[in-house]
Amino acid sequence: MDQVPGPLSVPLMSSRRSLTHRRRTSRVSTAATESETIGTEWKERSQSRLKLGYSVSSCSSFSQTYKPSNVLENKPSDQASRWSSESNHPPQYLILKLDKTSIVTSIMFGKYEKAHVCNLKKFQVLGGLDEDHMSELCSSGLVNNHVPETFQLKHTTHGHQFPCNYIKIVPLLSWGPSFNFSIWYVELHGQDNETIVQPALKWFTDFRERQAMRLCLKHLRQHGYVDEFEGLQKKSRVQLEDPLLTELYKLLVVSHDSAGAEKVLDDAAREGLFVDYIAKQSITAEWKALKPNCSGKPTWPGIRGGHQMLIDSETQTIYLFGGWDGLKDLADLWCYDILSEQWTCLSTNTELQGGPCARSCHKMCIDCVNKKIYTLGRFVDSQARQSAQGHLKNDFYCYDIGSNTWAQLSDDTAASGGPQLVFDHQVSLQVSFVSGICHV
């Protein structure tokens, strides 16, 4: 038996149909919005790739039939279809005048069908609203082949697009250093739609006026025209600089208050004002002379060479042993505390403490876990080698940092299967832990 809708079910069904309709309408509306957004983005991108019309305004020079107007036609198989300067001495340039005021986003260089010595290895592209005032938009170079190349041009400043009437190409270097410059073909791309260009032109014109006003304000302040400066600033409502810079100017230049200026900079640093700037800086090494921190009679190592130094990274202590002072080998042992910047003489002659004799050109390594230093080898001059008749021993010592004592591990490592007497060699140490035991 079919169920007949009651009085309550009819409004409910109507409500469901209404909800479904709203959902469908919402989906259609969302899809339409997304489609409109995609269409707008595609349109903007298409406009940024739009080929812009131009003519040749002027050039520095040209040779024979290689006229600047040749760059308007793309004829890669015609060797004569190019602009070629009469000289490679600067300045050489080619100025193009756009048919309409445009935002130029890229430039494309066509080339001859083969590599050519006159291709531009290095060039600059400038742009501006008039020929006498242009800014750099690009600095790059062409690969010396037949493949056309496109370069992106700077077309924004302070977050806004700016328009151009002129594009200036400045050759700097050809692939053949002694050859003149040649440009075969040029295409300019960007936007010339008035709905986009005119607002950009208005903003850029206002921006240049504000920049000119700032130059006037800077001139008045530098020459002490305080009343004129304040009057122009009030009338124009142009802010010369960041308020922090104005405050620093008043403290340093007007009041000569260096302490107050330092406080302002300290406060700014604590607020993180310089974080981005510091992060962008490249790290450079800087040398600092470490002057011994001692009172009374100076106590630090003398001048020497052929010595050995190593560091205990856990205690921040540097150890120095031996060397040659220009007259004799040395047998003194020193340590340097990095934190206190203080030298301490541990021994003036380690041989008297059962350690190694005076030596140079030896090698050392440190066990930071067990606090031990090992030393091996030394330099023996030719006269001593001849008198020893080949019976030179290669002793091996260990210094215990904690007890300040030496132990001879071997009277001659060669006799126990180790190396013969060596100098200017390398020694390394590897420490591993197995079940809590240190193995060297």
Tab-separated table of C-alpha atoms in Angstrom, residues 9-429:
chain	number	residue	atom	x	y	z
A	9	SER	CA	6.107	15.469	5.107
A	10	VAL	CA	5.285	17.901	2.286
A	11	PRO	CA	7.163	20.887	3.769
A	12	LEU	CA	10.057	18.541	4.662
A	13	MET	CA	10.340	17.286	1.100
A	14	SER	CA	10.079	20.852	-0.152
A	15	SER	CA	12.865	21.860	2.247
A	16	ARG	CA	15.082	19.025	1.006
A	17	ARG	CA	14.495	20.036	-2.623
A	18	SER	CA	15.370	23.638	-1.692
A	19	LEU	CA	18.567	22.538	0.088
A	20	THR	CA	19.602	20.421	-2.893
A	21	HIS	CA	18.938	23.352	-5.211
A	22	ARG	CA	21.049	25.675	-3.048
A	23	ARG	CA	23.911	23.157	-2.999
A	24	ARG	CA	23.787	22.815	-6.764
A	25	THR	CA	23.632	26.592	-7.159
A	26	SER	CA	26.578	26.969	-4.764
A	27	ARG	CA	28.623	24.444	-6.734
A	28	VAL	CA	27.826	26.199	-10.000
A	29	SER	CA	28.690	29.576	-8.465
A	30	THR	CA	31.989	28.250	-7.037
A	31	ALA	CA	32.878	26.660	-10.365
A	32	ALA	CA	32.045	29.897	-12.154
A	33	THR	CA	34.223	31.883	-9.722
A	34	GLU	CA	37.128	29.456	-10.133
A	35	SER	CA	36.708	29.554	-13.904
A	36	GLU	CA	36.672	33.356	-13.829
A	37	THR	CA	39.837	33.420	-11.659
A	38	ILE	CA	41.637	30.979	-13.956
A	39	GLY	CA	40.489	32.998	-16.958
A	40	THR	CA	41.797	36.214	-15.410
A	41	GLU	CA	45.169	34.619	-14.549
A	42	TRP	CA	45.449	33.136	-18.034
A	43	LYS	CA	44.591	36.509	-19.554
A	44	GLU	CA	47.241	38.275	-17.435
A	45	ARG	CA	49.858	35.689	-18.324
A	46	SER	CA	48.935	35.905	-21.998
A	47	GLN	CA	49.224	39.679	-21.862
A	48	SER	CA	52.643	39.419	-20.178
A	49	ARG	CA	53.744	37.291	-23.160
A	50	LEU	CA	52.196	39.664	-25.698
A	51	LYS	CA	54.580	40.675	-28.476
A	52	LEU	CA	55.066	44.436	-28.295
A	53	GLY	CA	55.519	46.622	-31.340
A	54	TYR	CA	58.517	48.939	-31.532
A	55	SER	CA	60.723	50.916	-33.874
A	56	VAL	CA	64.413	51.772	-33.760
A	57	SER	CA	64.900	55.185	-32.179
A	58	SER	CA	68.677	55.545	-32.416
A	59	CYS	CA	71.983	53.708	-32.195
A	60	SER	CA	75.589	54.482	-31.378
A	61	SER	CA	76.845	53.471	-34.824
A	62	PHE	CA	76.425	50.875	-37.581
A	63	SER	CA	78.700	49.464	-40.220
A	64	GLN	CA	78.006	49.136	-43.954
A	65	THR	CA	74.595	47.582	-44.638
A	66	TYR	CA	74.175	46.202	-41.118
A	67	LYS	CA	71.528	48.777	-40.235
A	68	PRO	CA	69.721	48.835	-36.874
A	69	SER	CA	66.348	48.328	-38.601
A	70	ASN	CA	67.465	44.762	-39.435
A	71	VAL	CA	66.634	43.673	-35.877
A	72	LEU	CA	62.938	44.051	-36.693
A	73	GLU	CA	62.996	40.988	-38.971
A	74	ASN	CA	63.898	37.462	-37.952
A	75	LYS	CA	66.054	36.013	-40.745
A	76	PRO	CA	68.395	33.488	-39.083
A	77	SER	CA	69.735	32.215	-42.432
A	78	ASP	CA	70.670	35.689	-43.697
A	79	GLN	CA	74.077	36.721	-42.412
A	80	ALA	CA	73.478	40.340	-43.433
A	81	SER	CA	70.204	40.642	-41.501
A	82	ARG	CA	71.625	42.178	-38.333
A	83	TRP	CA	72.680	45.384	-36.666
A	84	SER	CA	76.428	45.585	-36.301
A	85	SER	CA	78.241	48.379	-34.520
A	86	GLU	CA	81.022	50.188	-36.320
A	87	SER	CA	83.311	49.740	-33.332
A	88	ASN	CA	83.605	47.639	-30.196
A	89	HIS	CA	84.723	50.594	-28.094
A	90	PRO	CA	82.134	51.705	-25.533
A	91	PRO	CA	79.641	53.131	-25.425
A	92	GLN	CA	77.785	51.149	-28.095
A	93	TYR	CA	74.004	50.896	-27.877
A	94	LEU	CA	70.720	50.349	-29.666
A	95	ILE	CA	67.598	52.229	-28.479
A	96	LEU	CA	64.131	50.878	-29.294
A	97	LYS	CA	60.957	52.987	-29.023
A	98	LEU	CA	57.779	51.121	-28.115
A	99	ASP	CA	54.668	51.821	-30.186
A	100	LYS	CA	52.689	52.237	-26.953
A	101	THR	CA	53.681	52.848	-23.361
A	102	SER	CA	54.026	49.285	-22.047
A	103	ILE	CA	55.122	47.135	-19.159
A	104	VAL	CA	57.997	45.151	-20.700
A	105	THR	CA	58.485	41.802	-18.977
A	106	SER	CA	60.969	40.006	-21.239
A	107	ILE	CA	63.249	40.343	-24.250
A	108	MET	CA	64.063	37.675	-26.824
A	109	PHE	CA	67.225	37.648	-28.946
A	110	GLY	CA	67.167	35.783	-32.246
A	111	LYS	CA	70.462	34.525	-33.660
A	112	TYR	CA	72.211	33.537	-36.856
A	113	GLU	CA	71.831	29.880	-37.852
A	114	LYS	CA	75.371	29.150	-36.675
A	115	ALA	CA	77.597	30.323	-33.826
A	116	HIS	CA	79.099	33.714	-34.601
A	117	VAL	CA	82.015	35.683	-33.129
A	118	CYS	CA	79.918	38.882	-33.065
A	119	ASN	CA	77.230	37.447	-30.776
A	120	LEU	CA	76.891	39.243	-27.438
A	121	LYS	CA	78.760	37.428	-24.712
A	122	LYS	CA	77.802	40.152	-22.251
A	123	PHE	CA	75.171	42.887	-22.403
A	124	GLN	CA	72.847	45.125	-20.422
A	125	VAL	CA	69.221	46.095	-21.030
A	126	LEU	CA	67.929	49.446	-19.757
A	127	GLY	CA	64.425	50.879	-19.822
A	128	GLY	CA	62.559	54.085	-19.053
A	129	LEU	CA	59.927	56.597	-20.042
A	130	ASP	CA	62.462	58.781	-21.875
A	131	GLU	CA	65.861	58.213	-23.480
A	132	ASP	CA	67.804	60.283	-20.960
A	133	HIS	CA	66.573	58.567	-17.793
A	134	MET	CA	66.734	54.783	-17.869
A	135	SER	CA	67.252	52.087	-15.244
A	136	GLU	CA	68.932	48.702	-15.614
A	137	LEU	CA	66.414	45.936	-16.285
A	138	CYS	CA	68.764	43.043	-17.025
A	139	SER	CA	72.457	42.125	-17.190
A	140	SER	CA	73.365	38.838	-18.855
A	141	GLY	CA	74.908	37.226	-21.936
A	142	LEU	CA	74.060	35.000	-24.896
A	143	VAL	CA	75.220	31.450	-25.470
A	144	ASN	CA	77.203	31.328	-28.702
A	145	ASN	CA	74.893	29.087	-30.722
A	146	HIS	CA	71.850	29.351	-33.035
A	147	VAL	CA	69.142	28.942	-30.351
A	148	PRO	CA	67.060	32.078	-29.563
A	149	GLU	CA	67.176	33.157	-25.927
A	150	THR	CA	64.627	34.960	-23.750
A	151	PHE	CA	65.550	37.011	-20.675
A	152	GLN	CA	63.195	38.247	-17.966
A	153	LEU	CA	63.329	41.995	-17.393
A	154	LYS	CA	62.817	43.834	-14.126
A	155	HIS	CA	59.406	45.487	-14.363
A	156	THR	CA	58.411	46.054	-10.718
A	157	THR	CA	59.656	48.359	-7.974
A	158	HIS	CA	58.338	48.699	-4.432
A	159	GLY	CA	55.711	46.087	-5.262
A	160	HIS	CA	54.311	47.933	-8.307
A	161	GLN	CA	54.775	47.487	-12.053
A	162	PHE	CA	56.361	50.348	-13.947
A	163	PRO	CA	55.970	51.177	-17.670
A	164	CYS	CA	58.537	52.024	-20.344
A	165	ASN	CA	58.591	53.954	-23.599
A	166	TYR	CA	62.169	53.062	-24.507
A	167	ILE	CA	64.397	49.991	-24.273
A	168	LYS	CA	68.151	50.393	-24.585
A	169	ILE	CA	70.437	47.439	-25.366
A	170	VAL	CA	74.080	48.007	-24.420
A	171	PRO	CA	76.598	45.441	-25.785
A	172	LEU	CA	79.591	45.021	-23.493
A	173	LEU	CA	81.532	42.082	-24.914
A	174	SER	CA	81.363	39.908	-28.044
A	175	TRP	CA	82.393	36.255	-28.229
A	176	GLY	CA	85.281	37.317	-30.409
A	177	PRO	CA	87.013	39.927	-28.190
A	178	SER	CA	88.353	41.957	-31.122
A	179	PHE	CA	85.116	41.854	-33.145
A	180	ASN	CA	82.294	44.379	-33.335
A	181	PHE	CA	78.897	43.714	-31.744
A	182	SER	CA	75.977	42.220	-33.675
A	183	ILE	CA	72.294	41.784	-32.841
A	184	TRP	CA	70.271	39.716	-35.322
A	185	TYR	CA	66.700	39.986	-34.062
A	186	VAL	CA	64.859	41.381	-31.025
A	187	GLU	CA	61.375	40.694	-29.677
A	188	LEU	CA	59.859	42.513	-26.712
A	189	HIS	CA	57.084	40.970	-24.632
A	190	GLY	CA	54.821	42.393	-21.952
A	191	GLN	CA	51.551	44.280	-21.473
A	192	ASP	CA	50.239	47.284	-23.376
A	193	ASN	CA	46.616	47.069	-22.173
A	194	GLU	CA	45.653	50.577	-21.041
A	195	THR	CA	43.604	49.256	-18.106
A	196	ILE	CA	46.851	47.843	-16.706
A	197	VAL	CA	49.414	50.318	-18.033
A	198	GLN	CA	47.664	53.578	-17.107
A	199	PRO	CA	47.336	52.822	-13.342
A	200	ALA	CA	50.986	51.696	-13.369
A	201	LEU	CA	51.987	54.891	-15.180
A	202	LYS	CA	50.097	57.047	-12.677
A	203	TRP	CA	51.680	55.264	-9.701
A	204	PHE	CA	55.144	55.513	-11.238
A	205	THR	CA	54.739	59.220	-11.982
A	206	ASP	CA	53.645	59.856	-8.384
A	207	PHE	CA	56.527	57.695	-7.160
A	208	ARG	CA	59.089	59.744	-9.121
A	209	GLU	CA	57.582	62.975	-7.770
A	210	ARG	CA	57.869	61.672	-4.204
A	211	GLN	CA	61.473	60.639	-4.843
A	212	ALA	CA	62.250	64.125	-6.208
A	213	MET	CA	60.583	65.660	-3.165
A	214	ARG	CA	62.712	63.518	-0.863
A	215	LEU	CA	65.858	64.751	-2.611
A	216	CYS	CA	64.752	68.333	-2.002
A	217	LEU	CA	64.039	67.598	1.662
A	218	LYS	CA	67.416	65.916	2.044
A	219	HIS	CA	69.156	68.921	0.476
A	220	LEU	CA	67.368	71.387	2.783
A	221	ARG	CA	68.169	69.382	5.900
A	222	GLN	CA	71.833	68.885	4.975
A	223	HIS	CA	72.290	72.648	4.519
A	224	GLY	CA	70.506	73.574	7.727
A	225	TYR	CA	67.386	75.152	6.202
A	226	VAL	CA	65.222	73.955	9.094
A	227	ASP	CA	62.194	76.201	8.500
A	228	GLU	CA	62.127	75.458	4.776
A	229	PHE	CA	62.564	71.745	5.466
A	230	GLU	CA	59.683	71.603	7.945
A	231	GLY	CA	57.486	73.766	5.688
A	232	LEU	CA	58.038	71.591	2.603
A	233	GLN	CA	57.538	68.386	4.549
A	234	LYS	CA	54.283	69.676	6.039
A	235	LYS	CA	53.008	70.971	2.703
A	236	SER	CA	53.954	67.932	0.601
A	237	ARG	CA	53.173	65.327	3.297
A	238	VAL	CA	56.143	63.341	1.998
A	239	GLN	CA	58.073	61.361	4.603
A	240	LEU	CA	61.789	61.711	3.974
A	241	GLU	CA	62.773	58.428	5.588
A	242	ASP	CA	61.861	55.855	8.208
A	243	PRO	CA	61.070	57.492	11.573
A	244	LEU	CA	63.923	55.521	13.146
A	245	LEU	CA	66.417	57.178	10.778
A	246	THR	CA	64.957	60.601	11.564
A	247	GLU	CA	65.400	59.915	15.273
A	248	LEU	CA	68.996	58.806	14.757
A	249	TYR	CA	69.692	61.955	12.693
A	250	LYS	CA	68.393	64.177	15.490
A	251	LEU	CA	70.441	62.320	18.115
A	252	LEU	CA	73.717	62.149	16.190
A	253	VAL	CA	73.730	65.260	13.979
A	254	VAL	CA	71.617	67.732	15.909
A	255	SER	CA	72.176	66.743	19.551
A	256	HIS	CA	75.532	64.909	19.218
A	257	ASP	CA	74.126	62.251	21.560
A	258	SER	CA	75.980	59.066	20.621
A	259	ALA	CA	74.848	57.252	23.774
A	260	GLY	CA	71.221	57.942	22.919
A	261	ALA	CA	71.763	56.698	19.355
A	262	GLU	CA	73.307	53.463	20.641
A	263	LYS	CA	70.318	52.928	22.905
A	264	VAL	CA	67.925	53.379	19.969
A	265	LEU	CA	69.888	50.811	17.931
A	266	ASP	CA	70.007	48.384	20.874
A	267	ASP	CA	66.231	48.642	21.275
A	268	ALA	CA	65.756	48.083	17.548
A	269	ALA	CA	68.016	45.019	17.640
A	270	ARG	CA	66.082	43.537	20.573
A	271	GLU	CA	62.862	43.999	18.598
A	272	GLY	CA	64.381	41.972	15.740
A	273	LEU	CA	64.670	44.841	13.267
A	274	PHE	CA	68.019	43.612	11.915
A	275	VAL	CA	67.268	39.867	11.818
A	276	ASP	CA	66.434	39.726	8.094
A	277	TYR	CA	69.389	41.932	7.183
A	278	ILE	CA	71.853	39.839	9.205
A	279	ALA	CA	70.466	36.589	7.765
A	280	LYS	CA	71.237	37.814	4.236
A	281	GLN	CA	74.852	38.698	5.031
A	282	SER	CA	77.617	36.313	4.056
A	283	ILE	CA	79.727	35.054	6.938
A	284	THR	CA	83.347	36.198	6.776
A	285	ALA	CA	86.179	35.028	8.978
A	286	GLU	CA	87.920	37.589	11.153
A	287	TRP	CA	91.272	37.264	12.897
A	288	LYS	CA	91.644	38.447	16.490
A	289	ALA	CA	94.961	38.821	18.317
A	290	LEU	CA	94.735	36.918	21.627
A	291	LYS	CA	96.807	38.785	24.160
A	292	PRO	CA	97.891	36.719	27.181
A	293	ASN	CA	95.886	37.434	30.314
A	294	CYS	CA	98.525	37.373	33.030
A	295	SER	CA	99.825	39.635	35.779
A	296	GLY	CA	103.460	40.285	36.672
A	297	LYS	CA	106.158	38.536	34.664
A	298	PRO	CA	104.943	37.445	31.195
A	299	THR	CA	104.395	33.661	30.974
A	300	TRP	CA	103.583	32.347	27.527
A	301	PRO	CA	105.391	30.309	24.862
A	302	GLY	CA	108.177	31.911	22.885
A	303	ILE	CA	108.469	32.163	19.108
A	304	ARG	CA	108.968	28.764	17.461
A	305	GLY	CA	108.266	26.548	14.462
A	306	GLY	CA	107.868	22.819	13.906
A	307	HIS	CA	105.833	22.534	17.134
A	308	GLN	CA	102.565	20.706	17.695
A	309	MET	CA	99.231	22.018	18.996
A	310	LEU	CA	95.944	20.251	19.640
A	311	ILE	CA	92.685	21.024	21.421
A	312	ASP	CA	90.563	19.267	24.029
A	313	SER	CA	87.139	20.370	22.800
A	314	GLU	CA	85.443	19.258	26.019
A	315	THR	CA	87.525	21.425	28.355
A	316	GLN	CA	88.262	24.134	25.759
A	317	THR	CA	92.000	23.718	26.346
A	318	ILE	CA	94.800	23.959	23.768
A	319	TYR	CA	98.066	22.041	24.326
A	320	LEU	CA	101.432	22.969	22.808
A	321	PHE	CA	104.603	20.846	22.910
A	322	GLY	CA	108.116	21.265	21.554
A	323	GLY	CA	109.307	22.969	18.400
A	324	TRP	CA	112.425	24.754	17.175
A	325	ASP	CA	113.252	28.331	18.198
A	326	GLY	CA	115.834	28.920	15.463
A	327	LEU	CA	118.786	27.660	17.541
A	328	LYS	CA	117.664	24.466	19.250
A	329	ASP	CA	114.804	22.020	19.670
A	330	LEU	CA	112.460	22.619	22.626
A	331	ALA	CA	110.931	20.286	25.200
A	332	ASP	CA	108.447	22.577	26.969
A	333	LEU	CA	104.756	21.744	27.397
A	334	TRP	CA	102.054	24.431	27.626
A	335	CYS	CA	98.275	24.614	27.902
A	336	TYR	CA	96.010	27.529	26.978
A	337	ASP	CA	92.561	28.002	28.532
A	338	ILE	CA	90.335	29.447	25.810
A	339	LEU	CA	87.720	30.845	28.203
A	340	SER	CA	90.155	32.673	30.496
A	341	GLU	CA	92.669	33.383	27.677
A	342	GLN	CA	95.522	32.317	29.952
A	343	TRP	CA	98.681	30.266	29.293
A	344	THR	CA	100.098	27.788	31.845
A	345	CYS	CA	103.520	26.139	31.607
A	346	LEU	CA	103.070	22.461	32.522
A	347	SER	CA	106.747	21.604	32.053
A	348	THR	CA	109.886	23.472	31.002
A	349	ASN	CA	111.621	20.165	30.086
A	350	THR	CA	109.479	17.056	29.675
A	351	GLU	CA	112.557	14.796	29.469
A	352	LEU	CA	113.292	15.506	33.152
A	353	GLN	CA	109.795	14.192	33.977
A	354	GLY	CA	110.264	10.906	32.123
A	355	GLY	CA	108.802	12.301	28.923
A	356	PRO	CA	110.098	12.869	25.398
A	357	CYS	CA	113.322	14.763	24.755
A	358	ALA	CA	113.426	18.100	22.917
A	359	ARG	CA	112.089	17.751	19.392
A	360	SER	CA	110.423	19.363	16.394
A	361	CYS	CA	108.391	18.177	13.391
A	362	HIS	CA	106.798	15.510	15.609
A	363	LYS	CA	103.068	14.710	15.671
A	364	MET	CA	100.498	14.443	18.449
A	365	CYS	CA	96.901	13.327	18.887
A	366	ILE	CA	94.540	13.554	21.859
A	367	ASP	CA	92.063	11.173	23.500
A	368	CYS	CA	89.482	13.601	24.915
A	369	VAL	CA	87.612	10.775	26.663
A	370	ASN	CA	90.520	9.349	28.661
A	371	LYS	CA	92.409	12.669	28.757
A	372	LYS	CA	95.623	11.386	27.207
A	373	ILE	CA	97.981	12.874	24.613
A	374	TYR	CA	100.163	10.713	22.355
A	375	THR	CA	103.307	11.905	20.563
A	376	LEU	CA	105.438	10.129	17.959
A	377	GLY	CA	108.421	11.024	15.755
A	378	ARG	CA	110.873	13.902	15.490
A	379	PHE	CA	113.226	15.563	13.039
A	380	VAL	CA	116.928	14.617	13.110
A	381	ASP	CA	119.327	16.594	10.936
A	382	SER	CA	121.614	14.904	8.403
A	383	GLN	CA	124.731	15.240	10.586
A	384	ALA	CA	123.067	13.430	13.500
A	385	ARG	CA	121.743	10.749	11.168
A	386	GLN	CA	125.246	10.069	9.799
A	387	SER	CA	126.781	9.883	13.272
A	388	ALA	CA	124.046	7.485	14.441
A	389	GLN	CA	124.821	5.194	11.502
A	390	GLY	CA	121.199	4.142	11.097
A	391	HIS	CA	120.570	3.336	14.773
A	392	LEU	CA	118.019	6.073	15.381
A	393	LYS	CA	115.134	5.045	17.583
A	394	ASN	CA	111.507	6.113	17.148
A	395	ASP	CA	110.172	6.545	20.696
A	396	PHE	CA	106.460	6.715	21.492
A	397	TYR	CA	105.073	8.577	24.546
A	398	CYS	CA	101.756	9.131	26.283
A	399	TYR	CA	100.930	12.119	28.494
A	400	ASP	CA	98.228	11.761	31.168
A	401	ILE	CA	96.517	15.145	31.478
A	402	GLY	CA	94.891	14.428	34.834
A	403	SER	CA	98.073	13.359	36.666
A	404	ASN	CA	100.478	15.522	34.623
A	405	THR	CA	102.757	12.517	34.051
A	406	TRP	CA	104.491	10.930	31.052
A	407	ALA	CA	104.786	7.253	30.158
A	408	GLN	CA	107.011	5.757	27.486
A	409	LEU	CA	104.932	3.288	25.462
A	410	SER	CA	107.858	2.199	23.274
A	411	ASP	CA	111.574	2.877	23.208
A	412	ASP	CA	111.590	2.118	19.470
A	413	THR	CA	108.395	1.399	17.559
A	414	ALA	CA	110.383	-0.093	14.657
A	415	ALA	CA	111.676	-2.854	16.946
A	416	SER	CA	108.112	-3.876	17.815
A	417	GLY	CA	106.795	-3.916	14.246
A	418	GLY	CA	105.863	-0.246	14.079
A	419	PRO	CA	107.185	2.629	11.968
A	420	GLN	CA	110.803	3.689	11.813
A	421	LEU	CA	111.775	7.203	12.896
A	422	VAL	CA	109.541	9.650	10.985
A	423	PHE	CA	108.841	13.381	10.898
A	424	ASP	CA	106.164	15.606	9.323
A	425	HIS	CA	103.896	12.546	9.261
A	426	GLN	CA	100.296	12.169	10.421
A	427	VAL	CA	98.877	10.565	13.563
A	428	SER	CA	95.189	9.942	14.247
A	429	LEU	CA	93.193	8.334	17.030
